[in-house]
N, CA and C atoms as an extended XYZ file, in Angstrom:
501
Properties=species:S:1:pos:R:3:atomname:S:1:resname:S:1:resid:I:1 pbc="F F F"
N        14.359      102.785      -17.645 N   UNK     1
C        13.619      102.310      -18.706 CA  UNK     1
C        14.337      101.201      -19.446 C   UNK     1
N        15.541      101.203      -19.331 N   UNK     2
C        16.315      100.187      -19.991 CA  UNK     2
C        15.981       98.830      -19.400 C   UNK     2
N        15.710       98.853      -18.162 N   UNK     3
C        15.373       97.600      -17.506 CA  UNK     3
C        13.989       97.152      -17.930 C   UNK     3
N        13.112       98.056      -18.120 N   UNK     4
C        11.768       97.765      -18.538 CA  UNK     4
C        11.745       97.256      -19.975 C   UNK     4
N        12.609       97.729      -20.827 N   UNK     5
C        12.632       97.296      -22.207 CA  UNK     5
C        13.116       95.847      -22.320 C   UNK     5
N        13.861       95.409      -21.391 N   UNK     6
C        14.340       94.021      -21.442 CA  UNK     6
C        13.206       93.092      -21.030 C   UNK     6
N        12.417       93.554      -20.130 N   UNK     7
C        11.356       92.705      -19.612 CA  UNK     7
C        10.161       92.717      -20.559 C   UNK     7
N         9.836       93.761      -21.178 N   UNK     8
C         8.691       93.865      -22.045 CA  UNK     8
C         9.148       93.542      -23.462 C   UNK     8
N         8.557       92.563      -24.132 N   UNK     9
C         8.976       92.220      -25.477 CA  UNK     9
C         8.383       93.189      -26.492 C   UNK     9
N         9.087       93.301      -27.550 N   UNK    10
C         8.611       94.162      -28.631 CA  UNK    10
C         7.720       93.343      -29.546 C   UNK    10
N         6.938       94.028      -30.328 N   UNK    11
C         5.968       93.401      -31.180 CA  UNK    11
C         6.652       92.571      -32.267 C   UNK    11
N         7.703       92.962      -32.820 N   UNK    12
C         8.416       92.240      -33.875 CA  UNK    12
C         8.983       90.932      -33.335 C   UNK    12
N         9.568       91.032      -32.162 N   UNK    13
C        10.140       89.843      -31.538 CA  UNK    13
C         9.028       88.844      -31.229 C   UNK    13
N         7.940       89.359      -30.745 N   UNK    14
C         6.817       88.514      -30.392 CA  UNK    14
C         6.259       87.825      -31.643 C   UNK    14
N         6.152       88.544      -32.751 N   UNK    15
C         5.648       88.010      -34.002 CA  UNK    15
C         6.539       86.884      -34.489 C   UNK    15
N         7.862       87.120      -34.559 N   UNK    16
C         8.777       86.109      -35.081 CA  UNK    16
C         8.831       84.884      -34.145 C   UNK    16
N         8.732       85.081      -32.887 N   UNK    17
C         8.732       83.933      -31.966 CA  UNK    17
C         7.471       83.090      -32.175 C   UNK    17
N         6.356       83.753      -32.429 N   UNK    18
C         5.109       83.029      -32.675 CA  UNK    18
C         5.197       82.277      -33.991 C   UNK    18
N         5.765       82.889      -35.030 N   UNK    19
C         5.894       82.235      -36.324 CA  UNK    19
C         6.813       81.023      -36.187 C   UNK    19
N         7.918       81.219      -35.525 N   UNK    20
C         8.857       80.093      -35.353 CA  UNK    20
C         8.188       78.970      -34.551 C   UNK    20
N         7.432       79.345      -33.559 N   UNK    21
C         6.744       78.350      -32.738 CA  UNK    21
C         5.749       77.578      -33.590 C   UNK    21
N         4.970       78.256      -34.407 N   UNK    22
C         3.969       77.611      -35.241 CA  UNK    22
C         4.623       76.729      -36.306 C   UNK    22
N         5.730       77.179      -36.883 N   UNK    23
C         6.436       76.364      -37.870 CA  UNK    23
C         6.981       75.113      -37.195 C   UNK    23
N         7.568       75.312      -36.042 N   UNK    24
C         8.106       74.161      -35.306 CA  UNK    24
C         6.984       73.204      -34.945 C   UNK    24
N         5.859       73.739      -34.517 N   UNK    25
C         4.706       72.912      -34.173 CA  UNK    25
C         4.199       72.168      -35.397 C   UNK    25
N         4.142       72.823      -36.580 N   UNK    26
C         3.710       72.198      -37.817 CA  UNK    26
C         4.676       71.090      -38.208 C   UNK    26
N         5.999       71.372      -38.153 N   UNK    27
C         6.988       70.360      -38.524 CA  UNK    27
C         6.947       69.160      -37.562 C   UNK    27
N         6.819       69.463      -36.302 N   UNK    28
C         6.729       68.356      -35.332 CA  UNK    28
C         5.476       67.527      -35.561 C   UNK    28
N         4.344       68.178      -35.804 N   UNK    29
C         3.116       67.420      -36.013 CA  UNK    29
C         3.174       66.626      -37.308 C   UNK    29
N         3.838       67.176      -38.330 N   UNK    30
C         3.928       66.512      -39.613 CA  UNK    30
C         4.907       65.344      -39.561 C   UNK    30
N         6.062       65.535      -38.959 N   UNK    31
C         7.107       64.510      -39.016 CA  UNK    31
C         7.340       63.774      -37.700 C   UNK    31
N         7.089       64.379      -36.559 N   UNK    32
C         7.453       63.745      -35.290 CA  UNK    32
C         6.253       63.173      -34.559 C   UNK    32
N         5.137       63.912      -34.523 N   UNK    33
C         4.002       63.443      -33.745 CA  UNK    33
C         3.440       62.145      -34.295 C   UNK    33
N         3.376       61.960      -35.568 N   UNK    34
C         2.844       60.724      -36.175 CA  UNK    34
C         3.650       59.501      -35.745 C   UNK    34
N         4.958       59.516      -35.984 N   UNK    35
C         5.733       58.345      -35.564 CA  UNK    35
C         5.709       58.139      -34.035 C   UNK    35
N         5.742       59.252      -33.296 N   UNK    36
C         5.705       59.117      -31.825 CA  UNK    36
C         4.377       58.519      -31.402 C   UNK    36
N         3.277       59.013      -31.957 N   UNK    37
C         1.960       58.493      -31.594 CA  UNK    37
C         1.786       57.049      -32.047 C   UNK    37
N         2.282       56.715      -33.248 N   UNK    38
C         2.175       55.318      -33.702 CA  UNK    38
C         3.034       54.406      -32.832 C   UNK    38
N         4.189       54.894      -32.416 N   UNK    39
C         5.037       54.101      -31.521 CA  UNK    39
C         4.330       53.914      -30.177 C   UNK    39
N         3.677       54.976      -29.701 N   UNK    40
C         2.929       54.859      -28.438 CA  UNK    40
C         1.755       53.907      -28.589 C   UNK    40
N         1.053       53.975      -29.743 N   UNK    41
C        -0.054       53.046      -29.979 CA  UNK    41
C         0.447       51.597      -30.043 C   UNK    41
N         1.553       51.394      -30.746 N   UNK    42
C         2.140       50.052      -30.820 CA  UNK    42
C         2.528       49.557      -29.436 C   UNK    42
N         3.099       50.444      -28.685 N   UNK    43
C         3.505       50.091      -27.301 CA  UNK    43
C         2.271       49.754      -26.477 C   UNK    43
N         1.231       50.581      -26.608 N   UNK    44
C        -0.003       50.326      -25.868 CA  UNK    44
C        -0.626       49.004      -26.302 C   UNK    44
N        -0.625       48.743      -27.613 N   UNK    45
C        -1.171       47.474      -28.119 CA  UNK    45
C        -0.359       46.284      -27.623 C   UNK    45
N         0.973       46.427      -27.637 N   UNK    46
C         1.809       45.308      -27.160 CA  UNK    46
C         1.599       45.079      -25.666 C   UNK    46
N         1.425       46.174      -24.910 N   UNK    47
C         1.156       46.014      -23.471 CA  UNK    47
C        -0.205       45.347      -23.263 C   UNK    47
N        -1.203       45.783      -24.055 N   UNK    48
C        -2.540       45.176      -23.964 CA  UNK    48
C        -2.477       43.700      -24.338 C   UNK    48
N        -1.762       43.400      -25.415 N   UNK    49
C        -1.607       41.996      -25.830 CA  UNK    49
C        -0.888       41.186      -24.754 C   UNK    49
N         0.149       41.783      -24.168 N   UNK    50
C         0.893       41.082      -23.113 CA  UNK    50
C         0.000       40.847      -21.904 C   UNK    50
N        -0.817       41.840      -21.542 N   UNK    51
C        -1.736       41.663      -20.407 CA  UNK    51
C        -2.786       40.593      -20.700 C   UNK    51
N        -3.326       40.602      -21.928 N   UNK    52
C        -4.314       39.576      -22.271 CA  UNK    52
C        -3.662       38.196      -22.326 C   UNK    52
N        -2.420       38.149      -22.819 N   UNK    53
C        -1.700       36.859      -22.836 CA  UNK    53
C        -1.420       36.401      -21.413 C   UNK    53
N        -1.083       37.336      -20.532 N   UNK    54
C        -0.847       36.976      -19.130 CA  UNK    54
C        -2.136       36.491      -18.482 C   UNK    54
N        -3.264       37.161      -18.773 N   UNK    55
C        -4.552       36.702      -18.239 CA  UNK    55
C        -4.898       35.314      -18.770 C   UNK    55
N        -4.656       35.114      -20.067 N   UNK    56
C        -4.926       33.797      -20.658 CA  UNK    56
C        -4.020       32.737      -20.031 C   UNK    56
N        -2.750       33.089      -19.838 N   UNK    57
C        -1.808       32.142      -19.222 CA  UNK    57
C        -2.241       31.845      -17.791 C   UNK    57
N        -2.683       32.876      -17.063 N   UNK    58
C        -3.151       32.667      -15.695 CA  UNK    58
C        -4.370       31.747      -15.681 C   UNK    58
N        -5.283       31.976      -16.626 N   UNK    59
C        -6.468       31.114      -16.724 CA  UNK    59
C        -6.061       29.682      -17.069 C   UNK    59
N        -5.113       29.553      -17.996 N   UNK    60
C        -4.636       28.206      -18.358 CA  UNK    60
C        -3.979       27.528      -17.166 C   UNK    60
N        -3.198       28.281      -16.421 N   UNK    61
C        -2.536       27.715      -15.235 CA  UNK    61
C        -3.574       27.291      -14.209 C   UNK    61
N        -4.616       28.112      -14.032 N   UNK    62
C        -5.672       27.741      -13.093 CA  UNK    62
C        -6.390       26.478      -13.553 C   UNK    62
N        -6.636       26.382      -14.895 N   UNK    63
C        -7.248       25.162      -15.425 CA  UNK    63
C        -6.350       23.958      -15.180 C   UNK    63
N        -5.050       24.147      -15.441 N   UNK    64
C        -4.104       23.044      -15.221 CA  UNK    64
C        -4.042       22.647      -13.753 C   UNK    64
N        -4.068       23.656      -12.878 N   UNK    65
C        -4.043       23.346      -11.457 CA  UNK    65
C        -5.305       22.578      -11.051 C   UNK    65
N        -6.457       23.025      -11.578 N   UNK    66
C        -7.702       22.315      -11.282 CA  UNK    66
C        -7.644       20.889      -11.824 C   UNK    66
N        -7.128       20.754      -13.041 N   UNK    67
C        -6.995       19.416      -13.625 CA  UNK    67
C        -6.030       18.566      -12.812 C   UNK    67
N        -4.920       19.170      -12.412 N   UNK    68
C        -3.942       18.441      -11.595 CA  UNK    68
C        -4.551       18.024      -10.268 C   UNK    68
N        -5.316       18.912       -9.644 N   UNK    69
C        -5.973       18.565       -8.381 CA  UNK    69
C        -6.945       17.403       -8.592 C   UNK    69
N        -7.717       17.492       -9.684 N   UNK    70
C        -8.663       16.402       -9.971 CA  UNK    70
C        -7.917       15.096      -10.205 C   UNK    70
N        -6.830       15.158      -10.964 N   UNK    71
C        -6.029       13.942      -11.204 CA  UNK    71
C        -5.425       13.419       -9.911 C   UNK    71
N        -4.987       14.334       -9.057 N   UNK    72
C        -4.399       13.927       -7.783 CA  UNK    72
C        -5.449       13.257       -6.904 C   UNK    72
N        -6.648       13.837       -6.876 N   UNK    73
C        -7.732       13.228       -6.092 CA  UNK    73
C        -8.073       11.851       -6.658 C   UNK    73
N        -8.129       11.768       -7.988 N   UNK    74
C        -8.430       10.491       -8.632 CA  UNK    74
C        -7.335        9.464       -8.360 C   UNK    74
N        -6.081        9.912       -8.408 N   UNK    75
C        -4.959        8.999       -8.144 CA  UNK    75
C        -4.991        8.520       -6.695 C   UNK    75
N        -5.312        9.427       -5.789 N   UNK    76
C        -5.411        9.006       -4.370 CA  UNK    76
C        -6.534        8.000       -4.180 C   UNK    76
N        -7.666        8.264       -4.820 N   UNK    77
C        -8.787        7.326       -4.714 CA  UNK    77
C        -8.397        5.971       -5.304 C   UNK    77
N        -7.710        5.978       -6.442 N   UNK    78
C        -7.254        4.724       -7.063 CA  UNK    78
C        -6.271        3.996       -6.151 C   UNK    78
N        -5.343        4.771       -5.543 N   UNK    79
C        -4.385        4.170       -4.615 CA  UNK    79
C        -5.109        3.536       -3.432 C   UNK    79
N        -6.088        4.248       -2.874 N   UNK    80
C        -6.844        3.711       -1.742 CA  UNK    80
C        -7.606        2.455       -2.136 C   UNK    80
N        -8.171        2.482       -3.349 N   UNK    81
C        -8.912        1.306       -3.825 CA  UNK    81
C        -7.969        0.108       -3.991 C   UNK    81
N        -6.806        0.355       -4.585 N   UNK    82
C        -5.836       -0.732       -4.786 CA  UNK    82
C        -5.360       -1.275       -3.449 C   UNK    82
N        -5.086       -0.367       -2.502 N   UNK    83
C        -4.651       -0.821       -1.177 CA  UNK    83
C        -5.746       -1.639       -0.488 C   UNK    83
N        -7.006       -1.202       -0.642 N   UNK    84
C        -8.111       -1.955       -0.035 CA  UNK    84
C        -8.229       -3.340       -0.667 C   UNK    84
N        -8.085       -3.394       -2.002 N   UNK    85
C        -8.145       -4.695       -2.679 CA  UNK    85
C        -6.991       -5.588       -2.241 C   UNK    85
N        -5.814       -5.010       -2.116 N   UNK    86
C        -4.650       -5.792       -1.683 CA  UNK    86
C        -4.854       -6.295       -0.261 C   UNK    86
N        -5.384       -5.454        0.607 N   UNK    87
C        -5.652       -5.856        1.989 CA  UNK    87
C        -6.689       -6.972        2.022 C   UNK    87
N        -7.728       -6.823        1.194 N   UNK    88
C        -8.767       -7.851        1.139 CA  UNK    88
C        -8.190       -9.170        0.623 C   UNK    88
N        -7.352       -9.079       -0.414 N   UNK    89
C        -6.737      -10.290       -0.971 CA  UNK    89
C        -5.818      -10.947        0.061 C   UNK    89
N        -5.054      -10.117        0.784 N   UNK    90
C        -4.161      -10.668        1.808 CA  UNK    90
C        -4.970      -11.347        2.911 C   UNK    90
N        -6.064      -10.712        3.323 N   UNK    91
C        -6.911      -11.302        4.358 CA  UNK    91
C        -7.515      -12.614        3.875 C   UNK    91
N        -7.977      -12.624        2.630 N   UNK    92
C        -8.559      -13.839        2.066 CA  UNK    92
C        -7.515      -14.960        2.002 C   UNK    92
N        -6.311      -14.608        1.536 N   UNK    93
C        -5.248      -15.620        1.450 CA  UNK    93
C        -4.894      -16.144        2.838 C   UNK    93
N        -4.842      -15.251        3.825 N   UNK    94
C        -4.518      -15.656        5.186 CA  UNK    94
C        -5.597      -16.577        5.745 C   UNK    94
N        -6.860      -16.226        5.510 N   UNK    95
C        -7.954      -17.072        5.987 CA  UNK    95
C        -7.939      -18.436        5.295 C   UNK    95
N        -7.665      -18.437        3.979 N   UNK    96
C        -7.575      -19.709        3.254 CA  UNK    96
C        -6.437      -20.568        3.797 C   UNK    96
N        -5.290      -19.928        4.045 N   UNK    97
C        -4.142      -20.673        4.579 CA  UNK    97
C        -4.471      -21.233        5.964 C   UNK    97
N        -5.141      -20.420        6.789 N   UNK    98
C        -5.529      -20.908        8.126 CA  UNK    98
C        -6.489      -22.083        8.020 C   UNK    98
N        -7.471      -21.961        7.119 N   UNK    99
C        -8.449      -23.043        6.956 CA  UNK    99
C        -7.760      -24.316        6.470 C   UNK    99
N        -6.850      -24.174        5.501 N   UNK   100
C        -6.117      -25.345        5.002 CA  UNK   100
C        -5.250      -25.958        6.099 C   UNK   100
N        -4.590      -25.090        6.875 N   UNK   101
C        -3.729      -25.593        7.959 CA  UNK   101
C        -4.572      -26.303        9.013 C   UNK   101
N        -5.728      -25.737        9.343 N   UNK   102
C        -6.603      -26.373       10.334 CA  UNK   102
C        -7.100      -27.715        9.811 C   UNK   102
N        -7.518      -27.757        8.552 N   UNK   103
C        -7.996      -29.003        7.957 CA  UNK   103
C        -6.886      -30.054        7.938 C   UNK   103
N        -5.696      -29.625        7.501 N   UNK   104
C        -4.569      -30.551        7.442 CA  UNK   104
C        -4.182      -31.033        8.845 C   UNK   104
N        -4.179      -30.109        9.801 N   UNK   105
C        -3.860      -30.487       11.187 CA  UNK   105
C        -4.872      -31.480       11.737 C   UNK   105
N        -6.154      -31.221       11.485 N   UNK   106
C        -7.194      -32.156       11.955 CA  UNK   106
C        -7.047      -33.510       11.281 C   UNK   106
N        -6.707      -33.481        9.995 N   UNK   107
C        -6.522      -34.756        9.281 CA  UNK   107
C        -5.345      -35.539        9.869 C   UNK   107
N        -4.227      -34.831       10.142 N   UNK   108
C        -3.055      -35.502       10.728 CA  UNK   108
C        -3.355      -36.024       12.130 C   UNK   108
N        -4.100      -35.224       12.916 N   UNK   109
C        -4.464      -35.678       14.269 CA  UNK   109
C        -5.340      -36.919       14.194 C   UNK   109
N        -6.303      -36.904       13.279 N   UNK   110
C        -7.185      -38.064       13.133 CA  UNK   110
C        -6.395      -39.289       12.661 C   UNK   110
N        -5.460      -39.056       11.719 N   UNK   111
C        -4.625      -40.179       11.246 CA  UNK   111
C        -3.764      -40.713       12.383 C   UNK   111
N        -3.207      -39.821       13.200 N   UNK   112
C        -2.391      -40.272       14.340 CA  UNK   112
C        -3.262      -41.033       15.346 C   UNK   112
N        -4.482      -40.511       15.580 N   UNK   113
C        -5.402      -41.183       16.522 CA  UNK   113
C        -5.733      -42.594       16.018 C   UNK   113
N        -6.000      -42.695       14.720 N   UNK   114
C        -6.322      -44.013       14.149 CA  UNK   114
C        -5.111      -44.936       14.244 C   UNK   114
N        -3.925      -44.401       13.948 N   UNK   115
C        -2.703      -45.207       14.027 CA  UNK   115
C        -2.452      -45.666       15.463 C   UNK   115
N        -2.642      -44.768       16.423 N   UNK   116
C        -2.446      -45.137       17.842 CA  UNK   116
C        -3.450      -46.200       18.242 C   UNK   116
N        -4.714      -46.028       17.828 N   UNK   117
C        -5.739      -47.014       18.173 CA  UNK   117
C        -5.410      -48.370       17.554 C   UNK   117
N        -4.943      -48.340       16.293 N   UNK   118
C        -4.587      -49.593       15.621 CA  UNK   118
C        -3.430      -50.284       16.339 C   UNK   118
N        -2.409      -49.504       16.691 N   UNK   119
C        -1.264      -50.102       17.389 CA  UNK   119
C        -1.655      -50.574       18.791 C   UNK   119
N        -2.553      -49.817       19.439 N   UNK   120
C        -3.026      -50.232       20.765 CA  UNK   120
C        -3.772      -51.566       20.665 C   UNK   120
N        -4.638      -51.645       19.664 N   UNK   121
C        -5.389      -52.905       19.467 CA  UNK   121
C        -4.443      -54.050       19.145 C   UNK   121
N        -3.429      -53.742       18.301 N   UNK   122
C        -2.464      -54.794       17.970 CA  UNK   122
C        -1.689      -55.226       19.212 C   UNK   122
N        -1.293      -54.256       20.049 N   UNK   123
C        -0.557      -54.590       21.283 CA  UNK   123
C        -1.444      -55.387       22.231 C   UNK   123
N        -2.708      -54.988       22.369 N   UNK   124
C        -3.627      -55.742       23.237 CA  UNK   124
C        -3.831      -57.156       22.712 C   UNK   124
N        -3.962      -57.292       21.407 N   UNK   125
C        -4.105      -58.643       20.827 CA  UNK   125
C        -2.860      -59.473       21.095 C   UNK   125
N        -1.702      -58.833       20.970 N   UNK   126
C        -0.451      -59.553       21.230 CA  UNK   126
C        -0.371      -59.977       22.692 C   UNK   126
N        -0.765      -59.063       23.599 N   UNK   127
C        -0.749      -59.404       25.033 CA  UNK   127
C        -1.741      -60.522       25.320 C   UNK   127
N        -2.918      -60.433       24.678 N   UNK   128
C        -3.923      -61.485       24.882 CA  UNK   128
C        -3.402      -62.833       24.380 C   UNK   128
N        -2.794      -62.790       23.203 N   UNK   129
C        -2.251      -64.028       22.635 CA  UNK   129
C        -1.134      -64.576       23.517 C   UNK   129
N        -0.266      -63.687       23.998 N   UNK   130
C         0.833      -64.111       24.859 CA  UNK   130
C         0.287      -64.671       26.169 C   UNK   130
N        -0.741      -63.977       26.705 N   UNK   131
C        -1.346      -64.439       27.961 CA  UNK   131
C        -2.019      -65.788       27.764 C   UNK   131
N        -2.695      -65.940       26.655 N   UNK   132
C        -3.367      -67.212       26.388 CA  UNK   132
C        -2.337      -68.327       26.217 C   UNK   132
N        -1.281      -68.039       25.499 N   UNK   133
C        -0.231      -69.031       25.286 CA  UNK   133
C         0.425      -69.384       26.620 C   UNK   133
N         0.672      -68.350       27.419 N   UNK   134
C         1.286      -68.560       28.723 CA  UNK   134
C         0.375      -69.384       29.626 C   UNK   134
N        -0.919      -69.049       29.607 N   UNK   135
C        -1.878      -69.799       30.430 CA  UNK   135
C        -1.948      -71.250       29.977 C   UNK   135
N        -1.911      -71.475       28.660 N   UNK   136
C        -1.939      -72.842       28.156 CA  UNK   136
C        -0.663      -73.594       28.544 C   UNK   136
N         0.476      -72.912       28.474 N   UNK   137
C         1.735      -73.555       28.863 CA  UNK   137
C         1.715      -73.929       30.337 C   UNK   137
N         1.241      -73.000       31.142 N   UNK   138
C         1.184      -73.267       32.583 CA  UNK   138
C         0.210      -74.411       32.866 C   UNK   138
N        -0.942      -74.359       32.226 N   UNK   139
C        -1.938      -75.414       32.443 CA  UNK   139
C        -1.391      -76.766       31.993 C   UNK   139
N        -0.689      -76.727       30.878 N   UNK   140
C        -0.116      -77.980       30.378 CA  UNK   140
C         0.913      -78.537       31.356 C   UNK   140
N         1.766      -77.674       31.866 N   UNK   141
C         2.783      -78.125       32.822 CA  UNK   141
C         2.153      -78.626       34.107 C   UNK   141
N         1.080      -77.951       34.528 N   UNK   142
C         0.411      -78.376       35.763 CA  UNK   142
C        -0.255      -79.730       35.555 C   UNK   142
N        -0.880      -79.904       34.440 N   UNK   143
C        -1.567      -81.159       34.192 CA  UNK   143
C        -0.593      -82.312       33.998 C   UNK   143
N         0.544      -82.072       33.489 N   UNK   144
C         1.526      -83.134       33.258 CA  UNK   144
C         2.129      -83.632       34.559 C   UNK   144
N         2.264      -82.716       35.409 N   UNK   145
C         2.871      -83.103       36.673 CA  UNK   145
C         1.771      -83.575       37.607 C   UNK   145
N         2.012      -84.585       38.174 N   UNK   146
C         1.022      -85.087       39.087 CA  UNK   146
C         1.335      -84.516       40.451 C   UNK   146
N         0.376      -83.871       40.937 N   UNK   147
C         0.599      -83.215       42.221 CA  UNK   147
C        -0.316      -83.869       43.239 C   UNK   147
N         0.231      -84.026       44.393 N   UNK   148
C        -0.527      -84.719       45.421 CA  UNK   148
C        -1.287      -83.773       46.334 C   UNK   148
N        -0.746      -82.598       46.528 N   UNK   149
C        -1.510      -81.697       47.406 CA  UNK   149
C        -1.595      -80.297       46.808 C   UNK   149
N        -2.461      -79.512       47.449 N   UNK   150
C        -2.700      -78.160       46.932 CA  UNK   150
C        -1.534      -77.236       47.244 C   UNK   150
N        -0.762      -77.486       48.298 N   UNK   151
C         0.391      -76.636       48.600 CA  UNK   151
C         1.442      -76.757       47.504 C   UNK   151
N         1.647      -77.915       47.007 N   UNK   152
C         2.606      -78.080       45.929 CA  UNK   152
C         2.104      -77.392       44.659 C   UNK   152
N         0.795      -77.448       44.426 N   UNK   153
C         0.229      -76.750       43.261 CA  UNK   153
C         0.450      -75.241       43.376 C   UNK   153
N         0.224      -74.676       44.566 N   UNK   154
C         0.431      -73.231       44.756 CA  UNK   154
C         1.891      -72.868       44.577 C   UNK   154
N         2.782      -73.645       45.158 N   UNK   155
C         4.202      -73.371       45.007 CA  UNK   155
C         4.615      -73.418       43.535 C   UNK   155
N         4.085      -74.389       42.819 N   UNK   156
C         4.400      -74.507       41.417 CA  UNK   156
C         3.862      -73.306       40.629 C   UNK   156
N         2.647      -72.885       40.896 N   UNK   157
C         2.054      -71.730       40.196 CA  UNK   157
C         2.875      -70.481       40.508 C   UNK   157
N         3.240      -70.274       41.779 N   UNK   158
C         4.045      -69.110       42.157 CA  UNK   158
C         5.410      -69.146       41.482 C   UNK   158
N         5.965      -70.302       41.390 N   UNK   159
C         7.258      -70.449       40.744 CA  UNK   159
C         7.167      -70.093       39.260 C   UNK   159
N         6.107      -70.568       38.588 N   UNK   160
C         5.916      -70.233       37.179 CA  UNK   160
C         5.665      -68.728       36.975 C   UNK   160
N         4.920      -68.161       37.901 N   UNK   161
C         4.670      -66.719       37.810 CA  UNK   161
C         5.970      -65.944       37.957 C   UNK   161
N         6.860      -66.394       38.839 N   UNK   162
C         8.151      -65.695       38.985 CA  UNK   162
C         9.008      -65.885       37.732 C   UNK   162
N         8.874      -67.001       37.102 N   UNK   163
C         9.643      -67.255       35.892 CA  UNK   163
C         9.172      -66.357       34.744 C   UNK   163
N         7.891      -66.206       34.700 N   UNK   164
C         7.338      -65.404       33.597 CA  UNK   164
C         7.563      -63.926       33.930 C   UNK   164
N         8.196      -63.295       33.022 N   UNK   165
C         8.474      -61.856       33.167 CA  UNK   165
C         7.566      -61.153       32.156 C   UNK   165
N         6.647      -60.321       32.663 N   UNK   166
C         5.630      -59.712       31.800 CA  UNK   166
C         6.147      -58.465       31.074 C   UNK   166
N         7.382      -58.249       31.039 N   UNK   167
C         7.929      -57.076       30.323 CA  UNK   167
C         7.799      -57.318       28.888 C   UNK   167
């Protein structure tokens, strides 16, 4: 029975344990549960605020990324437009330079052609004048000399022709 008395509580012990439990529960609820619960509420509120701030930050980052993508697309389009304009300007400048070079080349060729024609005409006139002068000199020499036969005239003409060097 001694063993049974240890296992089975007595009514007095049970009463005092219940009273102590209730007093402890009252003191804890009065002094400990309030601050613990308010600390838990504050913690829950701070976690909620942190989560909402993280969601807001995520939304802001997504907006910034979208804005950055739009700016990047716009910058690429602007770059492509500038490159196209530069290419067009380079092509235009190249075509203008080619046209000017062709015009200048044609002008120089025409000027050279005119100069060659002028010098050719001058050379032909000089040859004509020299030939006329030479023919007059020969005719004068032939007429001055009295020749009796045609063989002497031919010999004289051949001799004058050998004397005249057409260089």
